[in-house]
Coordinates of C-alpha atoms in Angstrom, one line a residue:
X1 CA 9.8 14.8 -0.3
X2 CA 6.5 12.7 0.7
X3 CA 6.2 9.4 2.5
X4 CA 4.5 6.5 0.8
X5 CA 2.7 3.6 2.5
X6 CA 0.5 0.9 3.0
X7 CA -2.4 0.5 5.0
X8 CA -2.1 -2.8 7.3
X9 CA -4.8 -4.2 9.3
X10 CA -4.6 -5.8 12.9
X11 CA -7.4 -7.0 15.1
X12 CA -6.5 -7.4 18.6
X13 CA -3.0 -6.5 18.1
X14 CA -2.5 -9.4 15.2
X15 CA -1.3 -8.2 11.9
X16 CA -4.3 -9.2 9.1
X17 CA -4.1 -8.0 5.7
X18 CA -2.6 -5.4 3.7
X19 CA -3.0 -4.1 0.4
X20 CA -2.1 -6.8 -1.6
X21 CA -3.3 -9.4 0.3
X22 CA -6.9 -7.4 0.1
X23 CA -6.7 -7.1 -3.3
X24 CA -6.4 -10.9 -3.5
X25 CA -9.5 -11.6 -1.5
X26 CA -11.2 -8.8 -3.4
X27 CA -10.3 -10.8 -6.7
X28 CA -11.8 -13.9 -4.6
X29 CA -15.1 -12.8 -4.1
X30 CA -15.7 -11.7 -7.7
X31 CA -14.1 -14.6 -9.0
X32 CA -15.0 -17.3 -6.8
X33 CA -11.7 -18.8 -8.0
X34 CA -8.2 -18.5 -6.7
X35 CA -6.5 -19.3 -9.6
X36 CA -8.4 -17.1 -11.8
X37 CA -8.0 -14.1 -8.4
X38 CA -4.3 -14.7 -8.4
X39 CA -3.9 -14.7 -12.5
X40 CA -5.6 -11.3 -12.4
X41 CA -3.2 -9.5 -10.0
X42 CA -0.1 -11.2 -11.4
X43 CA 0.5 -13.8 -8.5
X44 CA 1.5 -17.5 -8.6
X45 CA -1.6 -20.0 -7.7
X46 CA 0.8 -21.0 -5.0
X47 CA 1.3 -17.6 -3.5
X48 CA -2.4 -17.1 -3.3
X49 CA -3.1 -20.1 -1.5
X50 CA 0.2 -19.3 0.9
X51 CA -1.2 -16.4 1.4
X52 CA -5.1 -17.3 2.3
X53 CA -3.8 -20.0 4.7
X54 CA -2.1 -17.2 6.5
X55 CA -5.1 -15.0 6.5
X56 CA -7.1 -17.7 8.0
X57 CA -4.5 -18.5 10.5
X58 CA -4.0 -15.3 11.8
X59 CA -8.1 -14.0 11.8
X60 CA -8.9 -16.4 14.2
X61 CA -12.0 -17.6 12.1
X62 CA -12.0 -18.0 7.9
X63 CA -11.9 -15.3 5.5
X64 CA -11.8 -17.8 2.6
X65 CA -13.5 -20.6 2.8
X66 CA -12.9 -23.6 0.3
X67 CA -14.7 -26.5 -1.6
X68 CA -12.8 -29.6 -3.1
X69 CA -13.3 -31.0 -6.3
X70 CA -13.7 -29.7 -10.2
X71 CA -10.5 -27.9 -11.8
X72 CA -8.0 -26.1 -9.7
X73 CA -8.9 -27.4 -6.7
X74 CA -12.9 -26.7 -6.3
X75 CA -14.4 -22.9 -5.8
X76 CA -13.5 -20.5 -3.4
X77 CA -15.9 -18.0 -1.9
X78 CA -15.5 -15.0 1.0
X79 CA -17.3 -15.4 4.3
X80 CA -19.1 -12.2 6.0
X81 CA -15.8 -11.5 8.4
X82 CA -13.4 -11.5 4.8
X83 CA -16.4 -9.0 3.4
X84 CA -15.9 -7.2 6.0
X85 CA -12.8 -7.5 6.4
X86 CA -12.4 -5.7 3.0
X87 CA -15.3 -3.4 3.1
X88 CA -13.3 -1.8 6.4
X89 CA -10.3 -1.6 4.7
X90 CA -11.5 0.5 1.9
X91 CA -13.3 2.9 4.5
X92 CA -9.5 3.6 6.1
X93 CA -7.6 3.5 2.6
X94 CA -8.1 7.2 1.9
X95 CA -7.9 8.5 5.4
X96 CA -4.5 6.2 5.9
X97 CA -3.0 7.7 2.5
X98 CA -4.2 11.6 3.8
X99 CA -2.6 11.2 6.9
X100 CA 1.3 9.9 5.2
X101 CA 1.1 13.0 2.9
X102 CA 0.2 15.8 5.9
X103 CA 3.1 13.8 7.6
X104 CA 5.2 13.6 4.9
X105 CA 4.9 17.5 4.4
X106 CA 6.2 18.5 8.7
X107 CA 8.4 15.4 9.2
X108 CA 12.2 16.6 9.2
X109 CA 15.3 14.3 7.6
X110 CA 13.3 12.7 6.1
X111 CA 15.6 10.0 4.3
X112 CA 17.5 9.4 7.2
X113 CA 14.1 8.6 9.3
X114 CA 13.3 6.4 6.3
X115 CA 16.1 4.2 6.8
X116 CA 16.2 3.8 10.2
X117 CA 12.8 2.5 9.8
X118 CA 13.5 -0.1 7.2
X119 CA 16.5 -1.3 8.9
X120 CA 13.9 -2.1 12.2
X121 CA 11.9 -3.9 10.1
X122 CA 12.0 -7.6 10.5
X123 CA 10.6 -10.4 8.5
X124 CA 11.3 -14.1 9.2
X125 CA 11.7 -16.9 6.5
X126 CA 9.6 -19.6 8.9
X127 CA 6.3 -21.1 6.7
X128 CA 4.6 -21.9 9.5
X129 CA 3.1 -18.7 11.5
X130 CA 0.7 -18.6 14.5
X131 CA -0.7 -16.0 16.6
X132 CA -2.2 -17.0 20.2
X133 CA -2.1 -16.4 24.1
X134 CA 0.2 -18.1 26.7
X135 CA -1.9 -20.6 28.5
X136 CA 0.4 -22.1 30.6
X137 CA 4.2 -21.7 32.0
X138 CA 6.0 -24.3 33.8
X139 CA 9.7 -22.8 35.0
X140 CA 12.7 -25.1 34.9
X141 CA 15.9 -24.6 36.3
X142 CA 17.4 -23.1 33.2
X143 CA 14.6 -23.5 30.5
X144 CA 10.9 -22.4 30.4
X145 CA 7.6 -24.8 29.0
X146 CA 5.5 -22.2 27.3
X147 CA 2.7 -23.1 26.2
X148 CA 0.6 -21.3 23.6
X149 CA -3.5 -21.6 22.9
X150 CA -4.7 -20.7 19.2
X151 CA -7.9 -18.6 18.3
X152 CA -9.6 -22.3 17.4
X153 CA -8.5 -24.2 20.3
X154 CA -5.3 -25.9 19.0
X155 CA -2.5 -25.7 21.6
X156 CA 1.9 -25.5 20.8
X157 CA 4.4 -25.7 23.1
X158 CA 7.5 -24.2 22.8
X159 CA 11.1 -24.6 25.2
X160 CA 12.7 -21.4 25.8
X161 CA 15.8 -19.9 28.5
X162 CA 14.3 -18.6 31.2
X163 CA 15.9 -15.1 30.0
X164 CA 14.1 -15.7 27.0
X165 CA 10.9 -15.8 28.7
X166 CA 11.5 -12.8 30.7
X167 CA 12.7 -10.7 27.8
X168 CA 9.6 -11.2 25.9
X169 CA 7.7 -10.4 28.6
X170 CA 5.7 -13.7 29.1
X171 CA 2.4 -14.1 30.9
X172 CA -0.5 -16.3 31.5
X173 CA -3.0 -14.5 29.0
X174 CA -0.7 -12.6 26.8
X175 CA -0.2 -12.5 23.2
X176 CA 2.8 -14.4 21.6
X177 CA 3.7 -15.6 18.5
X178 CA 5.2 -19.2 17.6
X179 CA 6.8 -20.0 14.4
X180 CA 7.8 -23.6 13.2
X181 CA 9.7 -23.7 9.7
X182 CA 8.0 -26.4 7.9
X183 CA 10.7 -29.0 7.1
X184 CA 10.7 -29.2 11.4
X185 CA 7.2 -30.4 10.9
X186 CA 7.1 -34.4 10.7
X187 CA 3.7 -36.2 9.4
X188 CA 2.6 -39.1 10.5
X189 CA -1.1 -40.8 9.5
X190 CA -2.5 -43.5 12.4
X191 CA -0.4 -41.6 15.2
X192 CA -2.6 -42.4 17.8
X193 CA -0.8 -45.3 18.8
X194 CA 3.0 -44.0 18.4
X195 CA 5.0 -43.4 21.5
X196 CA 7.4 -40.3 20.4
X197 CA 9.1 -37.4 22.5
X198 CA 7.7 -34.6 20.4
X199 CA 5.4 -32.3 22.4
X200 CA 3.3 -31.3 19.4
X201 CA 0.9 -33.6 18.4
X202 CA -1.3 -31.5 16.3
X203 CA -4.7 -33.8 14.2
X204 CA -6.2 -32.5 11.0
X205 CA -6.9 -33.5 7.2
X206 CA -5.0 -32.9 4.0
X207 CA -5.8 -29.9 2.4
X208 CA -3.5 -29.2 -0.1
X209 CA -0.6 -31.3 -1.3
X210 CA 2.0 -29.4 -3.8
X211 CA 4.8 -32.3 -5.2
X212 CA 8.3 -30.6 -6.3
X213 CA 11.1 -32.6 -7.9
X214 CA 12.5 -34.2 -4.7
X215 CA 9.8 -33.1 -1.9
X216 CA 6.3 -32.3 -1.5
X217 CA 4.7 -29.5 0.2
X218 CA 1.8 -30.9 2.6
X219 CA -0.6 -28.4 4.1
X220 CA -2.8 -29.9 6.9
X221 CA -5.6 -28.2 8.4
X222 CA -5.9 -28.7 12.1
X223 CA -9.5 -29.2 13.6
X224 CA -9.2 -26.0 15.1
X225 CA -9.3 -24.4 11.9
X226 CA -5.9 -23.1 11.6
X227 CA -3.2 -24.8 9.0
X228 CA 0.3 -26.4 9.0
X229 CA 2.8 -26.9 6.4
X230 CA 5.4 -29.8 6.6
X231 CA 8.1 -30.5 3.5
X232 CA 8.2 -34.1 3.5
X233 CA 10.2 -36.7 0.7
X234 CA 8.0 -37.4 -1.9
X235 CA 8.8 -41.1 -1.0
X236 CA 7.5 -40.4 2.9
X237 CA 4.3 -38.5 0.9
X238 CA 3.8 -42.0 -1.3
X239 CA 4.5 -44.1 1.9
X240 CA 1.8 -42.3 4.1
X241 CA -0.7 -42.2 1.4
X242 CA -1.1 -39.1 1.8
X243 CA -4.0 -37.4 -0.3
X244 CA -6.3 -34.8 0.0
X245 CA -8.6 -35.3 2.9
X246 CA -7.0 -38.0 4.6
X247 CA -6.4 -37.4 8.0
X248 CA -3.2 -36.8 9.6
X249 CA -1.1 -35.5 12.6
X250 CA 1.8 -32.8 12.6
X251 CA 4.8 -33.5 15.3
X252 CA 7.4 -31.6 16.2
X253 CA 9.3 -30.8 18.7
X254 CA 8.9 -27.9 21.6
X255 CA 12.6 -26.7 21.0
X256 CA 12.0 -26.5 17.5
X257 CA 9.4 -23.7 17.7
X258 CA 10.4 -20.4 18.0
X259 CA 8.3 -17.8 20.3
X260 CA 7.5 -13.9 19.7
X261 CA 5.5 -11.3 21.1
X262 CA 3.8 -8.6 18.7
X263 CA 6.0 -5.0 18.2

């Protein structure tokens, strides 16, 4: 019996990269493509970009940066944090898989321990991800205003219970997670002038737009530096114009977004 694992990287208590996402960005920087990255390790074009809008998101500054224009979307190319991002991964690799197999050899039942753990596991199904610090809490009488300050400035602000905020252990300064599924996301282009409810107003450009059958996939990059994704109607996409590049703003509303704290 012998445990098998992957090596996952966090900086500042934020979950990075794994193995397969630094095998991707490994592909990146001897490609300088993403399509031709993602053909090579048997992933979709869309799950490569998915996943480098993550990376980005969660790094606090680019480990991918991007260049419209040509076929598939312009060239891609690392930036010193993804090199060594990827440089210190492959440093800890070996040491990381010598360490499971020592425990894997004095670690008793095994199977049993290996189950618990997977059933602790959690993943969640929301598109829209984003690691920060609580800036700001304003108590209510039965709900809390949280609000939460990304790496690049950007700021979200989420409605909880008051037992909500207390069992997550809530504070000015500490970390929290806030996660939006993307059809909660509304677009808007000219929005400076609209009078709406919505506590999120966030302002960025187009990045990527991915049409389906019935809706299209909109990912907007924030002038923080961070990315959104909405699911808007193909008709609402048409209707807004919306194209690579053109600026635009993401609303939705504070009890919409859904807070965590880091395990």
């Amino acid at each position: 019996m012998k445990i098998q694992g992957r090596l996952w990287l966090e900086q500042d208590e934020r979950s990075l990269a794994g193995h397969g996402r630094i095998d991707l960005l490994q592909r990146i920087a001897e490609s300088g493509s993403i399509s031709q990255a993602a053909k090579s390790i048997g992933m979709s074009y869309k799950a490569a970009w998915d996943a480098v809008d993550v990376m980005n998101n969660l790094s606090g500054a680019p480990l991918v940066e991007r260049s419209t224009g040509g076929k598939g979307g312009g060239g891609t190319h690392l930036t010193e944090r993804g090199q060594r991002l990827i440089a210190s991964f492959r440093r800890i690799e070996e040491e990381h898989r010598r360490f499971l197999q020592s425990l894997g050899e004095h670690i008793d039942d095994f199977a049993d321990t290996y189950q618990l753990i997977r059933r602790l596991n959690m993943k969640t199904s929301a598109r829209n991800q984003f690691y920060g610090k609580v800036s700001r809490i304003k108590h209510g009488a039965v709900n809390d205003e949280i609000e939460i300050e990304l790496p690049g400035g950007d700021r979200i602000v989420a409605v909880i219970t008051q037992e909500s905020t207390q069992h997550l252990g809530l504070a000015i300064g500490s970390d929290a997670i806030a996660l939006i599924k993307a059809p909660w996301v509304m677009l808007a282009t000219g929005a400076d002038d609209l009078k709406l409810s919505a506590s999120n107003r966030l302002s960025g450009s187009v990045v990527k737009l991915t049409p389906g059958a019935v809706n299209t996939e909109v990912i907007l990059q924030l002038r923080g530096g961070a990315t959104v994704c909405a699911i808007v109607t193909n008709d609402s996409a048409a209707e807004l114009a919306l194209a690579e590049g053109r600026p635009a703003t993401a609303i939705f509303n504070a009890s919409h977004v859904i807070v965590g704290v880091p395990a």
